[in-house]
Amino acid sequence: MPFTDGTYQGFGLYPGTYNMQFDYTSKMHHDSYEVYVNEDFVGMKAMINDAEHIQSVAEFLHGRGFTNFTPSLDGDHYTIHTKEQAALMKEYIAMYLNNR
């Protein structure tokens, strides 16, 4: 019986295709992260190539003179926690995300 004994080959597919394994540990093409500042959504950071990483947002902020913040990553949510200059930080991050 198809579907019950595990021997069904599929709908015209090559034999054994139901038994394929995929590598889910590698980065998917065009991964993206939602970027927040103090729980306020700022924008999406798309990873266009393998050399990009989400920490580049924090590196950008350090390059602009921001030092008193803590980044955290939870799944696809990247949150910048800060008590100083949150509004200015949101503007800079929005500009960064729109230019990338």
PDB file of N, CA, C and O in Angstrom, residues 42-82:
ATOM      1  N   VAL A  42      12.361  49.353  13.709  1.00  0.00           N
ATOM      2  CA  VAL A  42      13.050  50.352  12.894  1.00  0.00           C
ATOM      3  C   VAL A  42      13.064  49.933  11.427  1.00  0.00           C
ATOM      4  O   VAL A  42      12.853  50.754  10.542  1.00  0.00           O
ATOM      5  N   GLY A  43      13.306  48.659  11.136  1.00  0.00           N
ATOM      6  CA  GLY A  43      13.347  48.194   9.759  1.00  0.00           C
ATOM      7  C   GLY A  43      13.860  46.777   9.661  1.00  0.00           C
ATOM      8  O   GLY A  43      14.102  46.105  10.662  1.00  0.00           O
ATOM      9  N   MET A  44      14.045  46.331   8.415  1.00  0.00           N
ATOM     10  CA  MET A  44      14.520  44.975   8.130  1.00  0.00           C
ATOM     11  C   MET A  44      15.960  45.040   7.627  1.00  0.00           C
ATOM     12  O   MET A  44      16.295  45.885   6.805  1.00  0.00           O
ATOM     13  N   LYS A  45      16.785  44.136   8.130  1.00  0.00           N
ATOM     14  CA  LYS A  45      18.171  43.998   7.672  1.00  0.00           C
ATOM     15  C   LYS A  45      18.269  42.709   6.873  1.00  0.00           C
ATOM     16  O   LYS A  45      18.145  41.612   7.416  1.00  0.00           O
ATOM     17  N   ALA A  46      18.436  42.830   5.564  1.00  0.00           N
ATOM     18  CA  ALA A  46      18.564  41.668   4.692  1.00  0.00           C
ATOM     19  C   ALA A  46      20.035  41.306   4.547  1.00  0.00           C
ATOM     20  O   ALA A  46      20.890  42.165   4.375  1.00  0.00           O
ATOM     21  N   MET A  47      20.322  40.016   4.627  1.00  0.00           N
ATOM     22  CA  MET A  47      21.673  39.506   4.433  1.00  0.00           C
ATOM     23  C   MET A  47      21.797  39.091   2.977  1.00  0.00           C
ATOM     24  O   MET A  47      21.351  38.016   2.586  1.00  0.00           O
ATOM     25  N   ILE A  48      22.371  39.956   2.168  1.00  0.00           N
ATOM     26  CA  ILE A  48      22.439  39.733   0.725  1.00  0.00           C
ATOM     27  C   ILE A  48      23.517  38.720   0.354  1.00  0.00           C
ATOM     28  O   ILE A  48      23.338  37.916  -0.535  1.00  0.00           O
ATOM     29  N   ASN A  49      24.657  38.748   1.050  1.00  0.00           N
ATOM     30  CA  ASN A  49      25.723  37.789   0.730  1.00  0.00           C
ATOM     31  C   ASN A  49      26.247  37.136   2.011  1.00  0.00           C
ATOM     32  O   ASN A  49      25.889  37.534   3.109  1.00  0.00           O
ATOM     33  N   ASP A  50      27.095  36.141   1.861  1.00  0.00           N
ATOM     34  CA  ASP A  50      27.598  35.390   3.010  1.00  0.00           C
ATOM     35  C   ASP A  50      28.514  36.212   3.912  1.00  0.00           C
ATOM     36  O   ASP A  50      28.706  35.861   5.072  1.00  0.00           O
ATOM     37  N   ALA A  51      29.084  37.286   3.406  1.00  0.00           N
ATOM     38  CA  ALA A  51      29.998  38.098   4.204  1.00  0.00           C
ATOM     39  C   ALA A  51      29.263  39.014   5.173  1.00  0.00           C
ATOM     40  O   ALA A  51      29.851  39.518   6.112  1.00  0.00           O
ATOM     41  N   GLU A  52      27.974  39.241   4.970  1.00  0.00           N
ATOM     42  CA  GLU A  52      27.216  40.123   5.846  1.00  0.00           C
ATOM     43  C   GLU A  52      26.816  39.408   7.120  1.00  0.00           C
ATOM     44  O   GLU A  52      26.609  38.199   7.136  1.00  0.00           O
ATOM     45  N   HIS A  53      26.698  40.175   8.194  1.00  0.00           N
ATOM     46  CA  HIS A  53      26.248  39.624   9.464  1.00  0.00           C
ATOM     47  C   HIS A  53      25.456  40.694  10.201  1.00  0.00           C
ATOM     48  O   HIS A  53      25.608  41.897   9.957  1.00  0.00           O
ATOM     49  N   ILE A  54      24.603  40.258  11.105  1.00  0.00           N
ATOM     50  CA  ILE A  54      23.720  41.185  11.805  1.00  0.00           C
ATOM     51  C   ILE A  54      24.494  42.116  12.730  1.00  0.00           C
ATOM     52  O   ILE A  54      24.057  43.226  13.001  1.00  0.00           O
ATOM     53  N   GLN A  55      25.671  41.709  13.171  1.00  0.00           N
ATOM     54  CA  GLN A  55      26.471  42.565  14.050  1.00  0.00           C
ATOM     55  C   GLN A  55      26.956  43.829  13.347  1.00  0.00           C
ATOM     56  O   GLN A  55      27.439  44.747  13.994  1.00  0.00           O
ATOM     57  N   SER A  56      26.812  43.890  12.034  1.00  0.00           N
ATOM     58  CA  SER A  56      27.233  45.094  11.305  1.00  0.00           C
ATOM     59  C   SER A  56      26.408  46.309  11.706  1.00  0.00           C
ATOM     60  O   SER A  56      26.876  47.435  11.588  1.00  0.00           O
ATOM     61  N   VAL A  57      25.189  46.093  12.212  1.00  0.00           N
ATOM     62  CA  VAL A  57      24.375  47.216  12.690  1.00  0.00           C
ATOM     63  C   VAL A  57      25.050  47.852  13.903  1.00  0.00           C
ATOM     64  O   VAL A  57      25.202  49.080  13.974  1.00  0.00           O
ATOM     65  N   ALA A  58      25.491  47.028  14.860  1.00  0.00           N
ATOM     66  CA  ALA A  58      26.191  47.545  16.037  1.00  0.00           C
ATOM     67  C   ALA A  58      27.522  48.187  15.646  1.00  0.00           C
ATOM     68  O   ALA A  58      27.893  49.234  16.187  1.00  0.00           O
ATOM     69  N   GLU A  59      28.224  47.590  14.699  1.00  0.00           N
ATOM     70  CA  GLU A  59      29.490  48.160  14.228  1.00  0.00           C
ATOM     71  C   GLU A  59      29.257  49.532  13.602  1.00  0.00           C
ATOM     72  O   GLU A  59      30.054  50.456  13.794  1.00  0.00           O
ATOM     73  N   PHE A  60      28.166  49.661  12.852  1.00  0.00           N
ATOM     74  CA  PHE A  60      27.816  50.949  12.255  1.00  0.00           C
ATOM     75  C   PHE A  60      27.580  51.988  13.340  1.00  0.00           C
ATOM     76  O   PHE A  60      28.059  53.124  13.242  1.00  0.00           O
ATOM     77  N   LEU A  61      26.833  51.606  14.391  1.00  0.00           N
ATOM     78  CA  LEU A  61      26.553  52.553  15.477  1.00  0.00           C
ATOM     79  C   LEU A  61      27.825  52.956  16.212  1.00  0.00           C
ATOM     80  O   LEU A  61      27.999  54.135  16.549  1.00  0.00           O
ATOM     81  N   HIS A  62      28.721  51.996  16.450  1.00  0.00           N
ATOM     82  CA  HIS A  62      30.003  52.330  17.088  1.00  0.00           C
ATOM     83  C   HIS A  62      30.788  53.313  16.226  1.00  0.00           C
ATOM     84  O   HIS A  62      31.416  54.237  16.749  1.00  0.00           O
ATOM     85  N   GLY A  63      30.743  53.133  14.933  1.00  0.00           N
ATOM     86  CA  GLY A  63      31.429  54.039  14.015  1.00  0.00           C
ATOM     87  C   GLY A  63      30.859  55.439  14.005  1.00  0.00           C
ATOM     88  O   GLY A  63      31.538  56.397  13.612  1.00  0.00           O
ATOM     89  N   ARG A  64      29.614  55.582  14.432  1.00  0.00           N
ATOM     90  CA  ARG A  64      28.958  56.897  14.489  1.00  0.00           C
ATOM     91  C   ARG A  64      29.033  57.515  15.873  1.00  0.00           C
ATOM     92  O   ARG A  64      28.410  58.523  16.141  1.00  0.00           O
ATOM     93  N   GLY A  65      29.777  56.866  16.781  1.00  0.00           N
ATOM     94  CA  GLY A  65      30.001  57.443  18.096  1.00  0.00           C
ATOM     95  C   GLY A  65      29.070  56.952  19.196  1.00  0.00           C
ATOM     96  O   GLY A  65      29.183  57.389  20.339  1.00  0.00           O
ATOM     97  N   PHE A  66      28.165  56.065  18.905  1.00  0.00           N
ATOM     98  CA  PHE A  66      27.293  55.505  19.932  1.00  0.00           C
ATOM     99  C   PHE A  66      28.063  54.416  20.688  1.00  0.00           C
ATOM    100  O   PHE A  66      28.640  53.520  20.078  1.00  0.00           O
ATOM    101  N   THR A  67      28.057  54.498  22.003  1.00  0.00           N
ATOM    102  CA  THR A  67      28.783  53.507  22.787  1.00  0.00           C
ATOM    103  C   THR A  67      27.942  52.874  23.889  1.00  0.00           C
ATOM    104  O   THR A  67      28.235  51.770  24.319  1.00  0.00           O
ATOM    105  N   ASN A  68      26.910  53.542  24.338  1.00  0.00           N
ATOM    106  CA  ASN A  68      26.132  53.063  25.475  1.00  0.00           C
ATOM    107  C   ASN A  68      24.872  52.338  25.006  1.00  0.00           C
ATOM    108  O   ASN A  68      23.760  52.847  25.135  1.00  0.00           O
ATOM    109  N   PHE A  69      25.046  51.136  24.452  1.00  0.00           N
ATOM    110  CA  PHE A  69      23.918  50.322  24.020  1.00  0.00           C
ATOM    111  C   PHE A  69      24.297  48.847  24.108  1.00  0.00           C
ATOM    112  O   PHE A  69      25.476  48.500  24.149  1.00  0.00           O
ATOM    113  N   THR A  70      23.267  48.010  24.157  1.00  0.00           N
ATOM    114  CA  THR A  70      23.478  46.569  24.229  1.00  0.00           C
ATOM    115  C   THR A  70      22.641  45.891  23.155  1.00  0.00           C
ATOM    116  O   THR A  70      21.410  45.968  23.200  1.00  0.00           O
ATOM    117  N   PRO A  71      23.278  45.242  22.186  1.00  0.00           N
ATOM    118  CA  PRO A  71      22.518  44.509  21.170  1.00  0.00           C
ATOM    119  C   PRO A  71      22.182  43.093  21.651  1.00  0.00           C
ATOM    120  O   PRO A  71      22.933  42.497  22.426  1.00  0.00           O
ATOM    121  N   SER A  72      21.045  42.577  21.206  1.00  0.00           N
ATOM    122  CA  SER A  72      20.689  41.188  21.508  1.00  0.00           C
ATOM    123  C   SER A  72      19.953  40.601  20.313  1.00  0.00           C
ATOM    124  O   SER A  72      19.266  41.308  19.577  1.00  0.00           O
ATOM    125  N   LEU A  73      20.112  39.308  20.142  1.00  0.00           N
ATOM    126  CA  LEU A  73      19.488  38.596  19.031  1.00  0.00           C
ATOM    127  C   LEU A  73      18.613  37.492  19.593  1.00  0.00           C
ATOM    128  O   LEU A  73      19.070  36.657  20.373  1.00  0.00           O
ATOM    129  N   ASP A  74      17.341  37.501  19.187  1.00  0.00           N
ATOM    130  CA  ASP A  74      16.396  36.470  19.593  1.00  0.00           C
ATOM    131  C   ASP A  74      15.673  35.998  18.340  1.00  0.00           C
ATOM    132  O   ASP A  74      14.724  36.652  17.890  1.00  0.00           O
ATOM    133  N   GLY A  75      16.156  34.899  17.771  1.00  0.00           N
ATOM    134  CA  GLY A  75      15.582  34.417  16.516  1.00  0.00           C
ATOM    135  C   GLY A  75      15.908  35.379  15.393  1.00  0.00           C
ATOM    136  O   GLY A  75      17.066  35.621  15.092  1.00  0.00           O
ATOM    137  N   ASP A  76      14.868  35.967  14.781  1.00  0.00           N
ATOM    138  CA  ASP A  76      15.093  36.950  13.720  1.00  0.00           C
ATOM    139  C   ASP A  76      14.843  38.375  14.208  1.00  0.00           C
ATOM    140  O   ASP A  76      14.702  39.291  13.421  1.00  0.00           O
ATOM    141  N   HIS A  77      14.795  38.572  15.527  1.00  0.00           N
ATOM    142  CA  HIS A  77      14.622  39.900  16.118  1.00  0.00           C
ATOM    143  C   HIS A  77      15.957  40.372  16.683  1.00  0.00           C
ATOM    144  O   HIS A  77      16.499  39.746  17.599  1.00  0.00           O
ATOM    145  N   TYR A  78      16.472  41.452  16.131  1.00  0.00           N
ATOM    146  CA  TYR A  78      17.724  42.044  16.610  1.00  0.00           C
ATOM    147  C   TYR A  78      17.340  43.336  17.310  1.00  0.00           C
ATOM    148  O   TYR A  78      16.806  44.263  16.683  1.00  0.00           O
ATOM    149  N   THR A  79      17.578  43.393  18.621  1.00  0.00           N
ATOM    150  CA  THR A  79      17.143  44.533  19.420  1.00  0.00           C
ATOM    151  C   THR A  79      18.353  45.263  19.989  1.00  0.00           C
ATOM    152  O   THR A  79      19.257  44.641  20.546  1.00  0.00           O
ATOM    153  N   ILE A  80      18.341  46.582  19.845  1.00  0.00           N
ATOM    154  CA  ILE A  80      19.354  47.450  20.432  1.00  0.00           C
ATOM    155  C   ILE A  80      18.713  48.085  21.662  1.00  0.00           C
ATOM    156  O   ILE A  80      17.715  48.795  21.552  1.00  0.00           O
ATOM    157  N   HIS A  81      19.273  47.808  22.833  1.00  0.00           N
ATOM    158  CA  HIS A  81      18.772  48.382  24.077  1.00  0.00           C
ATOM    159  C   HIS A  81      19.657  49.570  24.442  1.00  0.00           C
ATOM    160  O   HIS A  81      20.875  49.430  24.518  1.00  0.00           O
ATOM    161  N   THR A  82      19.027  50.729  24.669  1.00  0.00           N
ATOM    162  CA  THR A  82      19.778  51.921  25.044  1.00  0.00           C
ATOM    163  C   THR A  82      18.923  52.817  25.922  1.00  0.00           C
ATOM    164  O   THR A  82      17.692  52.768  25.862  1.00  0.00           O
TER     165      THR A  82
END
